[in-house]
CSV table of C-alpha atoms in Angstrom, one decimal:
chain,number,residue,atom,x,y,z
A,1,UNK,CA,109.7,101.6,84.6
A,2,UNK,CA,110.2,98.4,85.4
A,3,UNK,CA,107.7,99.2,88.3
A,4,UNK,CA,104.9,100.3,86.4
A,5,UNK,CA,105.3,97.4,83.6
A,6,UNK,CA,105.2,95.0,86.4
A,7,UNK,CA,102.4,96.5,87.9
A,8,UNK,CA,101.0,96.7,84.1
A,9,UNK,CA,101.3,92.8,83.5
A,10,UNK,CA,99.5,92.4,86.8
A,11,UNK,CA,96.7,94.0,85.6
A,12,UNK,CA,96.2,92.2,82.6
A,13,UNK,CA,97.0,89.0,83.2
A,14,UNK,CA,100.2,88.4,81.9
A,15,UNK,CA,102.8,88.6,84.0
A,16,UNK,CA,102.1,85.5,87.1
A,17,UNK,CA,104.9,84.5,89.5
A,18,UNK,CA,105.5,80.9,89.0
A,19,UNK,CA,104.2,79.3,92.0
A,20,UNK,CA,102.6,80.5,95.2
A,21,UNK,CA,103.6,78.8,98.2
A,22,UNK,CA,100.6,78.3,101.3
A,23,UNK,CA,100.7,76.9,104.6
A,24,UNK,CA,99.6,78.0,108.2
A,25,UNK,CA,102.4,80.6,109.9
A,26,UNK,CA,105.4,78.5,110.6
A,27,UNK,CA,104.5,75.5,109.2
A,28,UNK,CA,108.1,75.4,107.0
A,29,UNK,CA,106.7,77.4,103.9
A,30,UNK,CA,109.7,79.8,104.3
A,31,UNK,CA,112.4,77.2,103.8
A,32,UNK,CA,110.6,75.8,101.3
A,33,UNK,CA,109.8,78.3,99.1
A,34,UNK,CA,113.6,80.5,99.2
A,35,UNK,CA,115.0,76.2,98.9
A,36,UNK,CA,112.1,75.9,95.7
A,37,UNK,CA,113.4,80.0,93.8
A,38,UNK,CA,116.8,78.7,94.2
A,39,UNK,CA,116.7,75.4,92.8
A,40,UNK,CA,114.9,76.9,90.2
A,41,UNK,CA,116.7,79.3,89.9
A,42,UNK,CA,114.5,82.7,90.1
A,43,UNK,CA,113.3,86.0,92.5
A,44,UNK,CA,111.3,85.2,95.2
A,45,UNK,CA,109.0,86.7,97.5
A,46,UNK,CA,108.5,85.2,101.2
A,47,UNK,CA,106.6,87.6,102.9
A,48,UNK,CA,104.0,90.3,102.2
A,49,UNK,CA,103.8,92.7,104.8
A,50,UNK,CA,101.3,94.8,102.7
A,51,UNK,CA,99.0,91.6,103.4
A,52,UNK,CA,99.5,92.2,107.3
A,53,UNK,CA,97.2,93.9,109.5
A,54,UNK,CA,93.8,96.0,108.2
A,55,UNK,CA,94.5,95.1,104.2
A,56,UNK,CA,94.4,91.0,104.9
A,57,UNK,CA,90.9,91.7,106.3
A,58,UNK,CA,89.6,94.2,103.5
A,59,UNK,CA,89.9,91.2,101.0
A,60,UNK,CA,88.4,89.0,103.1
A,61,UNK,CA,85.9,91.0,103.2
A,62,UNK,CA,86.1,91.7,99.0
A,63,UNK,CA,86.3,95.2,100.1
A,64,UNK,CA,89.5,95.5,98.3
A,65,UNK,CA,90.4,94.1,95.1
A,66,UNK,CA,92.8,91.3,94.9
A,67,UNK,CA,94.2,91.9,91.2
A,68,UNK,CA,94.5,95.5,92.2
A,69,UNK,CA,95.6,94.8,95.2
A,70,UNK,CA,98.7,93.6,93.3
A,71,UNK,CA,99.0,95.4,91.3
A,72,UNK,CA,99.5,98.6,93.5
A,73,UNK,CA,102.7,95.7,94.8
A,74,UNK,CA,104.1,94.8,92.1
A,75,UNK,CA,107.5,93.9,93.9
A,76,UNK,CA,105.6,91.1,95.8
A,77,UNK,CA,103.9,89.3,93.0
A,78,UNK,CA,106.0,89.9,89.7
A,79,UNK,CA,108.2,86.9,90.9
A,80,UNK,CA,109.0,83.5,90.4
A,81,UNK,CA,107.9,81.9,94.4
A,82,UNK,CA,105.7,84.0,96.4
A,83,UNK,CA,105.4,82.9,99.8
A,84,UNK,CA,103.0,84.3,101.7
A,85,UNK,CA,100.8,81.8,104.6
A,86,UNK,CA,97.8,84.4,104.4
A,87,UNK,CA,97.1,83.7,100.8
A,88,UNK,CA,95.8,81.2,101.9
A,89,UNK,CA,93.1,82.3,103.7
A,90,UNK,CA,92.1,83.9,99.8
A,91,UNK,CA,93.0,81.0,97.9
A,92,UNK,CA,89.9,81.8,95.4
A,93,UNK,CA,91.0,85.2,95.1
A,94,UNK,CA,94.3,83.6,94.4
A,95,UNK,CA,93.9,81.3,92.1
A,96,UNK,CA,91.1,83.3,89.7
A,97,UNK,CA,93.7,86.1,89.9
A,98,UNK,CA,96.7,83.8,89.1
A,99,UNK,CA,95.1,80.7,86.8
A,100,UNK,CA,98.7,80.0,85.3
A,101,UNK,CA,100.5,80.1,88.5
A,102,UNK,CA,101.7,76.8,90.7
A,103,UNK,CA,100.5,76.1,94.9
A,104,UNK,CA,102.2,74.3,97.2
A,105,UNK,CA,100.9,74.1,100.5
A,106,UNK,CA,103.1,72.8,103.2
A,107,UNK,CA,101.8,71.7,106.1
A,108,UNK,CA,102.9,70.7,109.3
A,109,UNK,CA,101.9,68.8,112.4
A,110,UNK,CA,99.2,70.4,114.2
A,111,UNK,CA,101.3,70.1,117.5
A,112,UNK,CA,104.7,71.1,116.1
A,113,UNK,CA,102.8,74.5,114.2
A,114,UNK,CA,101.1,75.7,117.1
A,115,UNK,CA,104.0,75.8,118.9
A,116,UNK,CA,106.6,77.0,116.7
A,117,UNK,CA,103.9,80.3,116.4
A,118,UNK,CA,104.0,80.2,120.6
A,119,UNK,CA,107.1,79.9,120.3
A,120,UNK,CA,108.1,83.2,117.6
A,121,UNK,CA,105.2,85.1,119.9
A,122,UNK,CA,107.0,84.0,122.9
A,123,UNK,CA,103.7,82.7,124.0
A,124,UNK,CA,103.7,80.3,126.5
A,125,UNK,CA,101.8,77.0,125.2
A,126,UNK,CA,99.8,76.0,128.5
A,127,UNK,CA,97.9,78.4,129.5
A,128,UNK,CA,94.1,79.1,130.7
A,129,UNK,CA,94.2,81.8,127.8
A,130,UNK,CA,95.9,84.8,127.0
A,131,UNK,CA,95.6,87.9,129.7
A,132,UNK,CA,95.2,91.0,128.1
A,133,UNK,CA,99.2,92.5,128.2
A,134,UNK,CA,100.1,89.4,126.2
A,135,UNK,CA,98.3,89.6,123.9
A,136,UNK,CA,98.7,94.0,123.9
A,137,UNK,CA,102.1,92.9,123.1
A,138,UNK,CA,101.7,90.2,119.7
A,139,UNK,CA,103.7,92.2,116.8
A,140,UNK,CA,100.8,94.3,115.0
A,141,UNK,CA,101.4,92.2,111.5
A,142,UNK,CA,101.0,88.8,114.0
A,143,UNK,CA,97.9,89.9,116.3
A,144,UNK,CA,95.6,88.8,113.5
A,145,UNK,CA,97.3,85.0,113.7
A,146,UNK,CA,95.8,85.1,117.6
A,147,UNK,CA,92.4,87.0,116.9
A,148,UNK,CA,89.4,84.2,115.6
A,149,UNK,CA,87.4,87.3,114.5
A,150,UNK,CA,90.2,88.0,111.4
A,151,UNK,CA,89.2,84.4,109.5
A,152,UNK,CA,85.6,84.6,110.8
A,153,UNK,CA,85.7,81.4,113.5
A,154,UNK,CA,84.4,80.7,116.9
A,155,UNK,CA,85.6,82.5,119.8
A,156,UNK,CA,87.6,80.3,122.2
A,157,UNK,CA,90.6,80.1,124.0
A,158,UNK,CA,93.8,80.8,122.0
A,159,UNK,CA,94.8,77.9,122.1
A,160,UNK,CA,91.0,77.2,121.1
A,161,UNK,CA,92.2,80.0,118.0
A,162,UNK,CA,95.3,78.0,116.9
A,163,UNK,CA,93.6,74.5,117.0
A,164,UNK,CA,91.0,75.9,114.3
A,165,UNK,CA,93.6,78.6,112.6
A,166,UNK,CA,95.4,75.4,111.3
A,167,UNK,CA,92.1,73.8,110.2
A,168,UNK,CA,90.7,76.5,108.7
A,169,UNK,CA,94.5,76.0,106.5
A,170,UNK,CA,94.2,72.7,106.2
A,171,UNK,CA,90.6,73.0,104.1
A,172,UNK,CA,91.6,75.1,101.9
A,173,UNK,CA,94.1,72.6,100.8
A,174,UNK,CA,91.0,69.6,101.2
A,175,UNK,CA,89.1,71.8,99.5
A,176,UNK,CA,91.4,72.1,96.2
A,177,UNK,CA,93.4,69.9,96.5
A,178,UNK,CA,93.3,69.0,93.0
A,179,UNK,CA,94.7,72.1,92.5
A,180,UNK,CA,97.6,72.1,94.4
A,181,UNK,CA,101.1,69.9,95.7
A,182,UNK,CA,101.3,68.5,99.7
A,183,UNK,CA,104.7,68.9,100.3
A,184,UNK,CA,104.8,67.7,104.2
A,185,UNK,CA,107.0,69.0,106.3
A,186,UNK,CA,107.9,66.5,108.5
A,187,UNK,CA,109.0,64.7,105.1
A,188,UNK,CA,111.0,67.8,103.8
A,189,UNK,CA,112.8,67.9,106.6
A,190,UNK,CA,114.1,64.7,106.3
A,191,UNK,CA,115.6,64.7,102.8
A,192,UNK,CA,115.9,68.7,101.8
A,193,UNK,CA,117.2,68.4,98.9
A,194,UNK,CA,115.0,66.1,97.6
A,195,UNK,CA,112.1,67.2,98.1
A,196,UNK,CA,113.2,70.6,96.5
A,197,UNK,CA,114.1,68.5,92.9
A,198,UNK,CA,110.8,66.0,93.8
A,199,UNK,CA,108.6,68.6,94.0
A,200,UNK,CA,109.8,71.0,91.0
A,201,UNK,CA,109.8,67.4,89.6
A,202,UNK,CA,106.4,66.8,90.1
A,203,UNK,CA,105.4,71.3,88.9
A,204,UNK,CA,107.1,71.1,85.6
A,205,UNK,CA,109.6,73.2,86.2
A,206,UNK,CA,113.0,72.3,85.5
A,207,UNK,CA,116.5,73.0,88.0
A,208,UNK,CA,119.0,75.1,87.2
A,209,UNK,CA,121.0,74.8,90.2
A,210,UNK,CA,122.0,72.9,92.9
A,211,UNK,CA,120.8,73.9,96.7
A,212,UNK,CA,123.2,71.7,99.3
A,213,UNK,CA,125.3,74.4,100.1
A,214,UNK,CA,121.3,75.9,101.4
A,215,UNK,CA,119.8,73.5,103.3
A,216,UNK,CA,120.5,73.8,106.5
A,217,UNK,CA,120.5,77.2,106.9
A,218,UNK,CA,117.6,78.7,108.9
A,219,UNK,CA,115.5,80.8,107.3
A,220,UNK,CA,113.9,81.8,110.3
A,221,UNK,CA,114.1,82.2,114.4
A,222,UNK,CA,114.5,78.2,115.9
A,223,UNK,CA,111.2,78.2,117.5
A,224,UNK,CA,110.4,75.4,121.2
A,225,UNK,CA,111.3,71.8,120.7
A,226,UNK,CA,110.2,70.9,124.0
A,227,UNK,CA,108.2,67.5,124.4
A,228,UNK,CA,104.6,68.4,123.5
A,229,UNK,CA,103.1,67.1,126.9
A,230,UNK,CA,105.7,70.1,128.5
A,231,UNK,CA,105.4,72.6,126.0
A,232,UNK,CA,101.4,72.8,126.0
A,233,UNK,CA,100.3,70.4,129.2
A,234,UNK,CA,98.2,67.8,129.6
A,235,UNK,CA,95.1,69.5,129.0
A,236,UNK,CA,96.2,72.2,125.9
A,237,UNK,CA,97.6,69.6,124.1
A,238,UNK,CA,94.2,67.0,124.6
A,239,UNK,CA,91.9,70.0,123.2
A,240,UNK,CA,94.9,70.6,120.0
A,241,UNK,CA,94.4,66.5,119.8
A,242,UNK,CA,90.8,66.7,119.9
A,243,UNK,CA,90.0,69.6,117.0
A,244,UNK,CA,92.7,68.8,115.0
A,245,UNK,CA,92.6,65.2,115.2
A,246,UNK,CA,90.9,64.2,112.2
A,247,UNK,CA,92.1,66.7,109.8
A,248,UNK,CA,95.6,65.8,111.1
A,249,UNK,CA,95.1,61.4,109.8
A,250,UNK,CA,93.6,62.9,106.7
A,251,UNK,CA,96.6,63.6,106.0
A,252,UNK,CA,98.5,61.1,107.1
A,253,UNK,CA,99.4,61.8,110.9
A,254,UNK,CA,98.8,60.7,114.3
A,255,UNK,CA,98.0,63.2,117.1
A,256,UNK,CA,98.1,60.5,119.7
A,257,UNK,CA,101.6,58.9,118.1
A,258,UNK,CA,103.8,59.7,121.5
A,259,UNK,CA,106.7,58.9,118.9
A,260,UNK,CA,106.4,62.1,117.7
A,261,UNK,CA,105.2,63.7,120.5
A,262,UNK,CA,108.8,64.4,121.4
A,263,UNK,CA,110.0,65.4,117.8
């Protein structure tokens, strides 16, 4: 009965997530969404597996209607805080379906973000490109992340594909900045409690619960912290800086900063 009620509410536009947390994969969205939901004392959706793989492609192409998709999966969308990185690349549909939802965009230094994705997938950062065997070993739900056709970007090496994906996520924010609240992952890590409290205040949402006991929880597997030069090698690191540098600068990052390169 609850599922039917939630599905009906989603279909009619009555039920809407309070907050949608967007950003590229491995940019810190899970930790931000989980702690924000705890602070607001509301339920959270931290992943929508039904949005991975072919379902994502069908939604991107318009073959599947987003509102209908949400009503088929009310357990994911009838929630207080909704986090799913793939929704970043479906933003116009998300906004049209949930116009009252507040949106947070989490961004992370492109070098750290790409390193974290590769570390999560057990892939090297300094190869010329991935082998067929390495691509085949990527879990199915993650394959669109390393496939340029998923977002319709130009073909290139795997590093270029991930750099273009980072840019595509940032472009979504830049095009819709008036609709979103930006949170830099590095600022969040520096003061998690203050960042979450400040975020709730900016969103105009009530602070109901302290999160001091949860800020050190590991929400995702820890990634590599190897220095960027060592992880990527000079060629791949230079390519990331060339491709992501302009957008990074607009968000206050200096990808040529050696001090940050050691973080």
